[in-house]
Coordinates of C-alpha atoms and ligand atoms in Angstrom, one line a residue:
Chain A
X1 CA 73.5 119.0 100.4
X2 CA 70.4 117.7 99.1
X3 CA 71.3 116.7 95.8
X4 CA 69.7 112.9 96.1
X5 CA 66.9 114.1 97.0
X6 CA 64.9 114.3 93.6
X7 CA 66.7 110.6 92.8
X8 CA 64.7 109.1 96.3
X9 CA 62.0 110.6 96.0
X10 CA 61.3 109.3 92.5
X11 CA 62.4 106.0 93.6
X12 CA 59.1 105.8 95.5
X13 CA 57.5 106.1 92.6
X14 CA 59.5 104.0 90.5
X15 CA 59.0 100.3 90.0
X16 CA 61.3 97.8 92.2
X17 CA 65.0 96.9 91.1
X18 CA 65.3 93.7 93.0
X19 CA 63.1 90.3 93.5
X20 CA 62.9 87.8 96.1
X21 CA 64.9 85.2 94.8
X22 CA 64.4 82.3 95.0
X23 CA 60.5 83.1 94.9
X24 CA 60.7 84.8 92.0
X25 CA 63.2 84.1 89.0
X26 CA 64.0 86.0 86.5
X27 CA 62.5 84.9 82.8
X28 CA 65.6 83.9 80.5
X29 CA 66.3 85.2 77.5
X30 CA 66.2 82.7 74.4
X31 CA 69.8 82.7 73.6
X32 CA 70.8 82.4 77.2
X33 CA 73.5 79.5 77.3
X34 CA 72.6 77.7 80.7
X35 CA 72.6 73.7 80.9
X36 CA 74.4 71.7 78.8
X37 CA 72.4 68.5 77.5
X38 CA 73.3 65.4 75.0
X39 CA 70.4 64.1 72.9
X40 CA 72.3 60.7 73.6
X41 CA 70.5 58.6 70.4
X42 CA 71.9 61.5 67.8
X43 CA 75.5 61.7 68.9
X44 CA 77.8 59.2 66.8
X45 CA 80.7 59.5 69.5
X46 CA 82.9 61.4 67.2
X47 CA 84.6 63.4 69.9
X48 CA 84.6 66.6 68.2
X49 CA 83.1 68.4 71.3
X50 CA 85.9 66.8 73.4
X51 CA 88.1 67.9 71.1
X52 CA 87.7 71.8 71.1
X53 CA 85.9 72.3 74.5
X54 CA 88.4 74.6 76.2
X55 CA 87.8 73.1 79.6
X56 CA 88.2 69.9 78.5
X57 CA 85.4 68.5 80.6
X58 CA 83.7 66.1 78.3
X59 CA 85.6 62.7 77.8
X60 CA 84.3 60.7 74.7
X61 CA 84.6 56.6 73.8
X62 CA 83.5 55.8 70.7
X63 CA 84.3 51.9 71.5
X64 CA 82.0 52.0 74.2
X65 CA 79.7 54.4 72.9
X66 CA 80.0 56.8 76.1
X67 CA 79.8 60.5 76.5
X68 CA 80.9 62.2 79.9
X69 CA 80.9 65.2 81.0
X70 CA 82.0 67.1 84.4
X71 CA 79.1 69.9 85.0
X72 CA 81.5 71.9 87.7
X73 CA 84.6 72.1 85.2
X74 CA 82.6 73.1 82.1
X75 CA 82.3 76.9 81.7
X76 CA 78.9 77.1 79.7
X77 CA 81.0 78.5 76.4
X78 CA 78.4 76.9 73.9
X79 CA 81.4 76.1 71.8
X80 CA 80.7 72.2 71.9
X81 CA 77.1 73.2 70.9
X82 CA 78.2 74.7 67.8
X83 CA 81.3 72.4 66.5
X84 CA 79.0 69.3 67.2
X85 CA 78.2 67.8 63.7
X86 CA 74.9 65.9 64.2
X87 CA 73.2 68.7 66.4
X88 CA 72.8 66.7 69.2
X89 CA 74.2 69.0 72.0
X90 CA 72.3 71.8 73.3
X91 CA 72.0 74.2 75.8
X92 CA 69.1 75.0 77.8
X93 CA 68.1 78.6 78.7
X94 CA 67.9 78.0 82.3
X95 CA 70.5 77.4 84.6
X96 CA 71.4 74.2 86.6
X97 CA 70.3 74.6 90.8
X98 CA 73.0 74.2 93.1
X99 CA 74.0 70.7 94.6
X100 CA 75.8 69.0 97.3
X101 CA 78.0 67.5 95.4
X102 CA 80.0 67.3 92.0
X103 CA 78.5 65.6 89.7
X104 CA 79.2 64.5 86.0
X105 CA 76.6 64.0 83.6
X106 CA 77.3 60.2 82.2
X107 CA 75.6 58.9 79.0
X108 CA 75.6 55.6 77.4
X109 CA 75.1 55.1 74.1
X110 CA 73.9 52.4 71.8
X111 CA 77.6 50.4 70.5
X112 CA 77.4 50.6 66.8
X113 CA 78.1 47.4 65.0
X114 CA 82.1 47.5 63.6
X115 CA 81.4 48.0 60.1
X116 CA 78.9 51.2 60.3
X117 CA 80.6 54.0 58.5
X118 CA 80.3 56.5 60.4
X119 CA 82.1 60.1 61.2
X120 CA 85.5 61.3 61.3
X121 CA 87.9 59.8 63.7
X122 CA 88.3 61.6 67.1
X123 CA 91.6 63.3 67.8
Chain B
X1 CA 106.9 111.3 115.8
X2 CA 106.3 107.3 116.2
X3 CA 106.0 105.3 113.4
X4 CA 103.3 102.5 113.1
X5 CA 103.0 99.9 110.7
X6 CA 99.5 99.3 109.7
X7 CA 98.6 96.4 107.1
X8 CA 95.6 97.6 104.6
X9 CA 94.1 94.4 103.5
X10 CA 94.0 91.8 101.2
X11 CA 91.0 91.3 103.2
X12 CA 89.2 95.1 103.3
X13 CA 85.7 96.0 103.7
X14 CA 86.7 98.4 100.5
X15 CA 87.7 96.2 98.3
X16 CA 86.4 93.8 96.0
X17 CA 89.4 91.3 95.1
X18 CA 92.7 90.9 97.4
X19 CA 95.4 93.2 97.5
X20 CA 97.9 94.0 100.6
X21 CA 99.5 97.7 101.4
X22 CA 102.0 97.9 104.1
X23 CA 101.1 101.4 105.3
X24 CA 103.8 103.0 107.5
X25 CA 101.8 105.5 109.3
X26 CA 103.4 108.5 111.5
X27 CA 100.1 110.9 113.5
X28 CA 97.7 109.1 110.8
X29 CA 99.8 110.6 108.0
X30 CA 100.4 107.6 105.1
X31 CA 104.1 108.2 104.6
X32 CA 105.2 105.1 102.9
X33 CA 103.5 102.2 101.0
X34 CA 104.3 98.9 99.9
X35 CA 102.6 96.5 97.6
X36 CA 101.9 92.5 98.3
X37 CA 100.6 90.8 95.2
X38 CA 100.0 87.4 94.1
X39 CA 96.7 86.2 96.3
X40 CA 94.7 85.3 93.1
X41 CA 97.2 83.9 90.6
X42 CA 96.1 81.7 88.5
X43 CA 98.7 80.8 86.1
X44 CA 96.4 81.7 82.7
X45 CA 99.5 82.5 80.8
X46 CA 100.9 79.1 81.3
X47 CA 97.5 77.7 79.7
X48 CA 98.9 78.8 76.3
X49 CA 100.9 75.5 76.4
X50 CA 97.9 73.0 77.1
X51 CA 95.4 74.6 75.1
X52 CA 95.2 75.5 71.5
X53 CA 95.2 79.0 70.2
X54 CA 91.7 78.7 69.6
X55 CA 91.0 77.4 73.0
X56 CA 92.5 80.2 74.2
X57 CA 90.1 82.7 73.3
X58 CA 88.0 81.6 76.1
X59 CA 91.3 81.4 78.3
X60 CA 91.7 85.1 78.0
X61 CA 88.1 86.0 79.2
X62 CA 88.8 84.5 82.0
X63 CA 91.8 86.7 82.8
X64 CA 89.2 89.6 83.9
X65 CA 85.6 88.8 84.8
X66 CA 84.9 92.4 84.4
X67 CA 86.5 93.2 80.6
X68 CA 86.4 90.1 79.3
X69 CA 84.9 90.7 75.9
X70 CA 88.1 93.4 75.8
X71 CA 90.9 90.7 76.3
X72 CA 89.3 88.2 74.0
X73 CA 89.5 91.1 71.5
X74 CA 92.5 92.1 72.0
X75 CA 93.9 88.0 71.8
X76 CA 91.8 87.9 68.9
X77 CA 92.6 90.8 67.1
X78 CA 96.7 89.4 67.9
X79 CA 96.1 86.2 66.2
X80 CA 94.5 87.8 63.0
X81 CA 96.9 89.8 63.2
X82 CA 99.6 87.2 62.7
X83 CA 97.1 85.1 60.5
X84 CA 96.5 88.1 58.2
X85 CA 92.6 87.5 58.2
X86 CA 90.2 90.5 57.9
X87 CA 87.5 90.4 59.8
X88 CA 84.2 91.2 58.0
X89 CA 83.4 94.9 58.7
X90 CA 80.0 94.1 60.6
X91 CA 82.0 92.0 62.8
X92 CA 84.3 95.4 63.8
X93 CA 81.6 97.0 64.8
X94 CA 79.7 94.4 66.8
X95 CA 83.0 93.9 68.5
X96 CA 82.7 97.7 69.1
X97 CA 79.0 97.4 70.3
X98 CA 79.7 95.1 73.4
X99 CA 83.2 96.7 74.3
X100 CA 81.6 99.5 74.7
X101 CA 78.6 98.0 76.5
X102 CA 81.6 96.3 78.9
X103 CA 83.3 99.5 79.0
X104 CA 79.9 101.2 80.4
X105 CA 79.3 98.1 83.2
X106 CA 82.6 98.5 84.3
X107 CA 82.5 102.2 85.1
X108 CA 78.9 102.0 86.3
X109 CA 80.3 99.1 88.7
X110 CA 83.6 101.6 90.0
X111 CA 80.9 104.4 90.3
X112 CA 79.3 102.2 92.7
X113 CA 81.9 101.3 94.4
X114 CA 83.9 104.4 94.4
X115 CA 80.8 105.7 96.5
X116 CA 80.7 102.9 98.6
X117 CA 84.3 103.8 99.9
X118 CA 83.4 107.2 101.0
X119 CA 80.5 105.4 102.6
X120 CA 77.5 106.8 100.1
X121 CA 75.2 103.3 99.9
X122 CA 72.5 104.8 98.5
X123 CA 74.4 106.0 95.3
X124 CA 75.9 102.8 94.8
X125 CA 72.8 101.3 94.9
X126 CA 71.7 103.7 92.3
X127 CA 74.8 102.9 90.4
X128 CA 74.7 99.3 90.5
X129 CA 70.9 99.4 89.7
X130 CA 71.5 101.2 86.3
X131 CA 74.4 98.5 85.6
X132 CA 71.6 96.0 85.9
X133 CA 70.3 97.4 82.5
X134 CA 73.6 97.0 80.7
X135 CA 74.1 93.0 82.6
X136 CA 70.2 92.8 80.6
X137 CA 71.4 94.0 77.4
X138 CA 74.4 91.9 77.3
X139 CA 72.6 89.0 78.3
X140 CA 69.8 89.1 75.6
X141 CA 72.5 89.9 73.0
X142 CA 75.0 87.4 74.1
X143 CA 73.5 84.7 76.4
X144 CA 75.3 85.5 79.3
X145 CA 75.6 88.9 81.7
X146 CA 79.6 89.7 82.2
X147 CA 81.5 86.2 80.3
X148 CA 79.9 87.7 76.8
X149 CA 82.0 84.7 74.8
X150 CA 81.2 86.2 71.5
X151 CA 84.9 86.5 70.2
X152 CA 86.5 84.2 67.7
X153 CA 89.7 84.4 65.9
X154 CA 88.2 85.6 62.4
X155 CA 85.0 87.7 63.8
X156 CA 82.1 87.3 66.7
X157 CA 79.8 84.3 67.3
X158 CA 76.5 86.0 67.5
X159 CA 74.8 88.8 65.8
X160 CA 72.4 91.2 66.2
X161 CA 69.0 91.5 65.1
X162 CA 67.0 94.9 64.3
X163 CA 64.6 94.1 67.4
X164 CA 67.4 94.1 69.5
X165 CA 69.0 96.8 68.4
X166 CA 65.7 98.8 68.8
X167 CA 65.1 97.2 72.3
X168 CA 69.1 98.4 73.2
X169 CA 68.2 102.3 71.7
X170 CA 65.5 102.7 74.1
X171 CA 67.0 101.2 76.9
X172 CA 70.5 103.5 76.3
X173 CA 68.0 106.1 76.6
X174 CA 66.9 105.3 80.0
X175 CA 70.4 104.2 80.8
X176 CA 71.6 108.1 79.5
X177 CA 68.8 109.4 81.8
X178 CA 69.7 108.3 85.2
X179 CA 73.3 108.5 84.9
X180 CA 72.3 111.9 84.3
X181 CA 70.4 112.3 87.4
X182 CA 73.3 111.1 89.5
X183 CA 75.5 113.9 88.2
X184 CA 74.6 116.4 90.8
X185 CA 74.9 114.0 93.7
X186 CA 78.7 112.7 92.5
X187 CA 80.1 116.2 91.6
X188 CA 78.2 119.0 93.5
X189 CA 77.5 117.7 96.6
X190 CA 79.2 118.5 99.6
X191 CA 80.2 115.1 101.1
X192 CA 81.5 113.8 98.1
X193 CA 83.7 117.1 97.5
X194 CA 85.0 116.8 101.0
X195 CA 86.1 113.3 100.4
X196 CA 87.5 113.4 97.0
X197 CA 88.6 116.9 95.9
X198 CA 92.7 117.2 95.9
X199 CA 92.8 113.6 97.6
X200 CA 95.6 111.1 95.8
X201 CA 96.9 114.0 93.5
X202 CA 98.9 112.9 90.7
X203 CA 100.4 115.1 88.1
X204 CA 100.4 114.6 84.2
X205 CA 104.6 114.6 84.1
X206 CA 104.9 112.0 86.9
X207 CA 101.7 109.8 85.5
X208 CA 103.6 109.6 82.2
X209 CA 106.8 108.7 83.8
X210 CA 105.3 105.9 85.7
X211 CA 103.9 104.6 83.0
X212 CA 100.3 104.8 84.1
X213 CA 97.0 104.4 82.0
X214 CA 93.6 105.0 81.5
X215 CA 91.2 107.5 83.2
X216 CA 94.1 107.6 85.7
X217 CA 96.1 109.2 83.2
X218 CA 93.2 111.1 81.4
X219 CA 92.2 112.5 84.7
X220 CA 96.3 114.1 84.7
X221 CA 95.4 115.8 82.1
X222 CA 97.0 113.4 79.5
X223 CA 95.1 112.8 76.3
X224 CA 96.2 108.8 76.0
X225 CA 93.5 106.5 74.9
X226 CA 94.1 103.3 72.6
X227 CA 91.1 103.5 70.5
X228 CA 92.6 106.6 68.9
X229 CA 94.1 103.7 67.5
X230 CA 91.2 102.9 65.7
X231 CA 91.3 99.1 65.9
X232 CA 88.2 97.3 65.4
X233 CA 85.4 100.0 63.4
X234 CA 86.6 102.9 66.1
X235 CA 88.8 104.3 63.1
X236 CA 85.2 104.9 61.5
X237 CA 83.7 106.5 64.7
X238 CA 84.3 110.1 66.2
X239 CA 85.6 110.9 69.6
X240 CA 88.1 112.5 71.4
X241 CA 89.6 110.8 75.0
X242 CA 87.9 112.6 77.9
X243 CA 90.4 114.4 80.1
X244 CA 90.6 116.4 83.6
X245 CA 93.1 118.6 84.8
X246 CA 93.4 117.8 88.6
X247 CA 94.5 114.8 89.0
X248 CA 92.6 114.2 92.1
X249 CA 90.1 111.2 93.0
X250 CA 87.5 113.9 91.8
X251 CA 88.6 114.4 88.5
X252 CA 89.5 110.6 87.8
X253 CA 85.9 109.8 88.8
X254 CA 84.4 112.2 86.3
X255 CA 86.6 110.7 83.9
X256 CA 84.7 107.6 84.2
X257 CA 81.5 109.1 84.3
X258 CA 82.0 111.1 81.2
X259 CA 84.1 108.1 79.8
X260 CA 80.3 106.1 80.5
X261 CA 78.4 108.6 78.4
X262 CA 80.7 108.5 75.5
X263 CA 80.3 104.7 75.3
X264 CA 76.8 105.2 75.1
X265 CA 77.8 107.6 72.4
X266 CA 79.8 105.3 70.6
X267 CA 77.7 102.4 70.8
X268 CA 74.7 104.6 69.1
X269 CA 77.2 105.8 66.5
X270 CA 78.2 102.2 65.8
X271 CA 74.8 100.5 65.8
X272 CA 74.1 104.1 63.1
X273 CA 76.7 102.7 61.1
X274 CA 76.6 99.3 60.9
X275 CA 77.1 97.4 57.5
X276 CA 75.1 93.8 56.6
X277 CA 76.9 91.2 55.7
X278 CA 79.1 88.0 57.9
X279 CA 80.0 88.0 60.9
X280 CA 83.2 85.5 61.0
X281 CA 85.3 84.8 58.1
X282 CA 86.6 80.7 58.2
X283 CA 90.2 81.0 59.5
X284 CA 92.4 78.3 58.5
X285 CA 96.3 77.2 59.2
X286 CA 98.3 78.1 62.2
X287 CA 99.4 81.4 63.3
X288 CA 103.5 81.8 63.1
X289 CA 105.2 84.9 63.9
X290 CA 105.1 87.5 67.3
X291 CA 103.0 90.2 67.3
X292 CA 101.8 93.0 69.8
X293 CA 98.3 94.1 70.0
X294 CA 96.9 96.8 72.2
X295 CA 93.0 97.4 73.3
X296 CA 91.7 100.1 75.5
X297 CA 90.0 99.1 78.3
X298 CA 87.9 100.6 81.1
X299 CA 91.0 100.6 83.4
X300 CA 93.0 101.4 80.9
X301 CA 95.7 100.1 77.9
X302 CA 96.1 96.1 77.9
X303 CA 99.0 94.8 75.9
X304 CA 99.1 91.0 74.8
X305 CA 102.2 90.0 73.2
X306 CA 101.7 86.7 71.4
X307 CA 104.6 84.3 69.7
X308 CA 103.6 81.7 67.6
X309 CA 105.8 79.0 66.0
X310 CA 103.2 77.8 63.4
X311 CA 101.9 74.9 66.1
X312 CA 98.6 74.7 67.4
X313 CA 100.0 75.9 70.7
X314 CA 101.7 79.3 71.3
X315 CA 105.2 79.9 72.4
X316 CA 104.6 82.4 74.7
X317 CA 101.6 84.9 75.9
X318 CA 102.3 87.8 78.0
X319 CA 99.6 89.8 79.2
X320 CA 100.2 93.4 80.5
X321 CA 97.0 94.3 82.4
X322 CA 96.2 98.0 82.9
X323 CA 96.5 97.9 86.5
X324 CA 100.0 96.7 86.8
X325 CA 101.0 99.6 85.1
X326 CA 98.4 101.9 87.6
X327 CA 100.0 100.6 90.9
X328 CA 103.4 102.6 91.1
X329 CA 101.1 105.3 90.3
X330 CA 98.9 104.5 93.4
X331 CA 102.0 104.2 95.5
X332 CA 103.3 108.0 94.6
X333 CA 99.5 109.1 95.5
X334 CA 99.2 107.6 99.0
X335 CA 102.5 109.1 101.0
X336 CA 101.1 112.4 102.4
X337 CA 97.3 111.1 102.6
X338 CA 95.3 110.7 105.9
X339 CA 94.7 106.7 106.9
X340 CA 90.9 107.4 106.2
X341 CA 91.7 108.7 102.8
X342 CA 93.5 105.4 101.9
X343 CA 89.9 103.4 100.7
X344 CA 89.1 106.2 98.7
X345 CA 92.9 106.7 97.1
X346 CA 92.9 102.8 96.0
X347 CA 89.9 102.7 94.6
X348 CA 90.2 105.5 92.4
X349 CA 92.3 103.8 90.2
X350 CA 89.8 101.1 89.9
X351 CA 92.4 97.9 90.8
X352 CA 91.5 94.9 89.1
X353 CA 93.6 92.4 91.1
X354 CA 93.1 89.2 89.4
X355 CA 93.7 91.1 85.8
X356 CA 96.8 91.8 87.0
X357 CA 97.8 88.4 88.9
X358 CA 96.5 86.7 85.4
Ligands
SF4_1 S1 80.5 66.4 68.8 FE1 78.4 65.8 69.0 S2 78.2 63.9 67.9 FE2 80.4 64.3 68.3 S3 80.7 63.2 70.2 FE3 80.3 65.3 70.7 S4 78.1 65.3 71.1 FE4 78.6 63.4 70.0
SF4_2 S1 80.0 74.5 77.1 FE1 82.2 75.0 76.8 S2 83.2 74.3 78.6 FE2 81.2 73.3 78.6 S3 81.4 71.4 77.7 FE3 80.9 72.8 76.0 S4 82.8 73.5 75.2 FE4 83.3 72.6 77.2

């Protein structure tokens, strides 16, 4: 019958499980994969990321030089993060707060001029 | 006597995801039962034509929020499979690592639950509150708490270092310790006897004649587990399948809870074993070919059957979830059951509805 006993009676003792959230938040890890970012000024517009994301949520122009990408369709794989050649996607290790409404994260680039070599052709 | 026609959810204080039961009831005596599905489908299958094969790793996951790290093996394991790539040995035995860390959240999560449906809060609190440690492991290994994402056709995306693997030891310690505790409370006491002891019995011929698997089947007395297979590094590991004789709600439940410390067993004998070297080998080409793989998970054997016509997307994927295979079993338990009893019955054989709805 009193088999839970000993397992309450520690729990007195013992430190507590939960935490007020939103009051207090829980420190991430390093390697947590939370929101997505584009250092804008690295990216060449290659598409790559658009390319593999398995969501397909990001929408790349190289013409004019835009990145796009919807935040409530991506699923926070980190697989853009690591196919992107010039390093300029990251993830950050918290997560982004709730919102009213869906939003999608739109960047514009700098147009390069027509002759810049640049990167592979998207596909 | 009268018969009465009682609908058990797919809304039901009991269960987590949506399932319906037509129960046709005579003096509170189950006598028949039949099965609604389809609330959660989500057409994943059908994703295998817009998405490439490699895309569809993180398809897959998404099948069951629960096992994921087990189907994207499985898918993966299929591919290479077809692709004839080996898959660096460390990567075997990380994949072992977080199956079996899944393996452990899932049964701590039907432990909780199991005692919620008998009405024991407090012990799926305790349940749920040892889970957190796994969710903590996971997450500092793999950047996220249940969607690990560390599969990839060829190997596993992240690695571990030796201060995590030291930092996982000592926490499986604590983790061994208070399942431990709860032992006594889920198998001696009195409540929990009353409400699970010779409830939903199901005998070893008629499990293997429905077709049913995991710890349903173990807990029949049926020694059927699909890492005897030895895919991944479990060909290097030792174990033998836990079984029970009764094939009651009891004996399924210490199925799990044994099954929980053998994980923990498994992951130390993996992480004891566990070679240097990559983690992913560079696949190229397209996969051509059909080929069947088979995984054990927590609820039991999943079976992926993958045709490829050497395009970047496949024919045809057909995923065979354990639970489909565990419901005609559920429907032989019920008849003969009290209407209280039915909470209990269903969850013992841990449905994972959208699993099976894919
Ligand atoms: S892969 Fe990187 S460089 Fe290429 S478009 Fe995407 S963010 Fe830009
Ligand atoms: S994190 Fe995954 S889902 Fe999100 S944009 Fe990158 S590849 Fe797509």
């Amino acid at each position: 019958m009193f088999k839970m006993t000993p397992n309450i009676l520690k729990n007195f003792i013992t430190e507590k499980a939960t935490r007020l959230y939103p009051y207090e938040v829980k420190e991430p890890y390093d390697i947590n994969r939370g929101e997505l970012v584009n250092e804008i000024e690295k990216c060449n517009f290659c598409g790559i990321c658009a390319a593999k994301c398995p969501s397909q949520c990001i929408t790349v122009n190289k013409k004019t030089a835009t990145w796009e990408c919807a935040l409530f369709v991506c699923v926070y794989c980190g697989v853009c993060v690591e196919t992107c050649p010039q390093k300029c996607l990251h993830q950050k290790q918290t997560y982004r707060k709730p919102v009213r409404e869906k939003e999608i994260i739109f960047m514009q680039g700098e147009v390069k001029a027509k002759d810049t070599p640049d990167g592979s052709e998207s596909s | 006597m009268k018969r009465t026609i009682i609908p058990f959810g797919p809304q039901h204080p009991v269960l987590p995801e949506p399932i319906h039961l037509t129960l046709t009831v005579e003096d509170e005596i189950i006598t028949e039962a039949v099965p609604a599905l389809g609330f959660v489908h989500r057409g994943l299958e059908q994703l295998a034509d817009l998405r490439d094969f490699r895309q569809m790793v993180q398809v897959v996951e998404r099948v069951c929020g629960i096992c994921s790290m087990m189907h994207a093996m499985c898918y993966a394991q299929g591919i290479e499979g077809l692709m004839e790539v080996e898959v660096p040995p460390r990567a075997k035995y990380l994949r072992v690592i977080w199956s079996e860390l899944h393996r452990m959240h899932s049964h701590l999560l039907w432990l909780g639950l199991f005692a919620d449906s008998f009405g024991f809060e407090s012990l799926f609190m305790q349940f749920w509150r040892i889970r957190e440690k796994i969710l903590n492991i996971q997450e500092a290994t793999t950047g996220n708490r249940i969607i690990v994402s560390v599969n990839v056709i060829g190997g596993v995306r992240k690695d571990l270092s030796p201060d995590q693997i030291r930092w996982m030891l000592s926490e499986l310690i604590e983790v061994e310790q208070m399942i431990m505790n709860l032992g006594p409370t889920l198998f001696d006491d009195y409540t929990v006897k009353k409400r699970t002891v010779d409830k939903g019995i199901l005998s070893g011929e008629k499990a293997m004649e429905l077709g049913t698997a995991g710890p349903t089947l173990r807990g029949s007395g049926v020694s059927q587990d699909m890492r005897t297979l030895g895919y991944a590094a479990l060909n290097e590991l030792d174990f033998t399948p836990v079984t029970e004789k009764n094939g009651d709600c009891w004996s399924r439940c210490k199925v799990r809870f044994l099954e929980t410390l053998q994980s923990i067993d498994l992951v130390r004998q993996a992480i004891a074993r566990i070679p240097n070297g990559e983690i992913n080998t560079k696949v190229k080409g397209r996969p051509d070919g059909e080929i069947i793989a088979r995984v054990e998970q927590p609820r039991g054997e999943v079976f992926y059957y993958i045709k490829a016509n050497g395009k970047k997307n496949l024919d045809r994927l057909r995923i065979r979830t354990p639970t489909f295979a565990n419901i005609p079993a559920l429907l032989t338990m019920l008849p003969g059951m009290w209407l209280s009893d039915v909470p209990v019955v269903v969850l013992s054989i841990d449905p994972c509805i959208s699993c099976t709805e894919r």
